[in-house]
Coordinates of C-alpha atoms in Angstrom, one line a residue:
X162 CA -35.4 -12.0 -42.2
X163 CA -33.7 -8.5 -43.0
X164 CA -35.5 -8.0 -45.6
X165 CA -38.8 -8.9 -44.4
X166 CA -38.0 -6.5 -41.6
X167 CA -36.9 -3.6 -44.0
X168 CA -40.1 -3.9 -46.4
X169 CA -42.6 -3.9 -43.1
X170 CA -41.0 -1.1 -41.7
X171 CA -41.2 0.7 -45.3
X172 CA -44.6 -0.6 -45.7
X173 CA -45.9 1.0 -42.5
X174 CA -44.4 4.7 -43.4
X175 CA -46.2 4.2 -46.3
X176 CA -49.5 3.3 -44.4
X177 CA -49.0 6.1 -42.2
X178 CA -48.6 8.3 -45.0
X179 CA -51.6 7.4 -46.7
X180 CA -54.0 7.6 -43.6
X181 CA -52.6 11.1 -43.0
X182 CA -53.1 12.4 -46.1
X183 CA -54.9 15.2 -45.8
X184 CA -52.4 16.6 -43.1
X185 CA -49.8 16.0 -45.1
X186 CA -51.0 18.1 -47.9
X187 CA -52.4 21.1 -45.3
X188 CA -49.1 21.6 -44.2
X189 CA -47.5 20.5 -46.8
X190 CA -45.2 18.1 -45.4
X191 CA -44.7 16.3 -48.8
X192 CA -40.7 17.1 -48.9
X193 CA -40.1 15.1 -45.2
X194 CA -42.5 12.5 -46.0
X195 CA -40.8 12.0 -49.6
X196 CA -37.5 12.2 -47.7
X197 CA -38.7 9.1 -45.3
X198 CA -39.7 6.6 -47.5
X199 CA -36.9 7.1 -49.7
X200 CA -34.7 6.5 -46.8
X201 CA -36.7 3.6 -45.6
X202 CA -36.5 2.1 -49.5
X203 CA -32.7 2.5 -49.7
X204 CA -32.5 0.6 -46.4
X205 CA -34.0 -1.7 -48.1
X206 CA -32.8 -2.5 -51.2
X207 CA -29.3 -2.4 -49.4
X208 CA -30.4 -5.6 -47.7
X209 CA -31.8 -7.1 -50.6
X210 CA -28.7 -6.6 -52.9
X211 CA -26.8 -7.7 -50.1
X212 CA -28.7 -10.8 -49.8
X213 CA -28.5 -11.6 -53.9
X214 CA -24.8 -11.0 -53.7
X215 CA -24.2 -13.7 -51.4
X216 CA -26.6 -16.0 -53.1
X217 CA -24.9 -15.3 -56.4
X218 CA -21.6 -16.4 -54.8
X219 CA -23.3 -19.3 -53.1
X220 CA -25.1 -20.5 -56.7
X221 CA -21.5 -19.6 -58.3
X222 CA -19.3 -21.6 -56.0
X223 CA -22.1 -24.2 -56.0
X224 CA -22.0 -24.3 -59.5
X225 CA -18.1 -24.6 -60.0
X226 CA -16.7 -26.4 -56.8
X227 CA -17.1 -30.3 -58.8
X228 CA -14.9 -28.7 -62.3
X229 CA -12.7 -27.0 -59.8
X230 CA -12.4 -30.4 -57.8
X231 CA -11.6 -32.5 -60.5
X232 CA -9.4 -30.2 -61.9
X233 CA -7.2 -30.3 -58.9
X234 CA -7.4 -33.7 -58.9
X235 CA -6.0 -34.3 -62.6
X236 CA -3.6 -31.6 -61.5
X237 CA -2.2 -33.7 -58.6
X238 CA -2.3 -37.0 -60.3
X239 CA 0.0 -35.2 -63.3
X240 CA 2.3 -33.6 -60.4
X241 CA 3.0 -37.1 -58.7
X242 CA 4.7 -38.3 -61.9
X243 CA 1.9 -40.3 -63.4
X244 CA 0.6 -40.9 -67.2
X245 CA -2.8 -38.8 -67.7
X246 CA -4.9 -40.3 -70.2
X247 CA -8.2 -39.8 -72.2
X248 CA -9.7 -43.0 -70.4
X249 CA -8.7 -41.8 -67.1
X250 CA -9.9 -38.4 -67.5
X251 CA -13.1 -39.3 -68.8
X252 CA -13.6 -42.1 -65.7
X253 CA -13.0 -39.2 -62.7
X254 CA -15.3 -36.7 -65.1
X255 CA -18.3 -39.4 -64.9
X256 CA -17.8 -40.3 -61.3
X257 CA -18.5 -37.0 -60.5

């Protein structure tokens, strides 16, 4: 929702900026204008790379949590003094 918000507000400086053209150029207001929208595109690519970094850690920890929950598993049944073998490992790996 950021994001959306971030791009419309960019979009309409640019709008603006287009319909006022002419102005612009008379006074040669190019500098300011410049100034804006970069400002208004760096607000919004913050969003946006703050948005893909918690969807990377999302898809990441998504991704792992069932090896990592196994694992601790295995880990647990070892610790508590029992025998670990290939036919139990591979049993809890296809349950999954």
């Amino acid at each position: 929702m950021a994001t959306a918000h971030r791009t419309d507000e960019r979009v309409r400086i640019m709008h603006e900026i287009i319909n006022a053209m002419r102005i612009i150029k008379m006074y040669t207001w190019e500098k300011p204008f410049t100034a804006l929208t970069e400002a208004a595109r760096k607000s919004e690519l913050g969003v946006i790379m703050e948005t893909n970094y918690y969807r990377a850690v999302n898809m990441s920890l998504f991704l792992t949590s069932s090896k990592v929950i196994i694992f601790v598993c295995l880990l647990t049944y070892v610790l508590t003094d029992n025998v670990l073998t290939a036919e139990k490992v591979r049993q809890v790996s296809l349950d999954q």
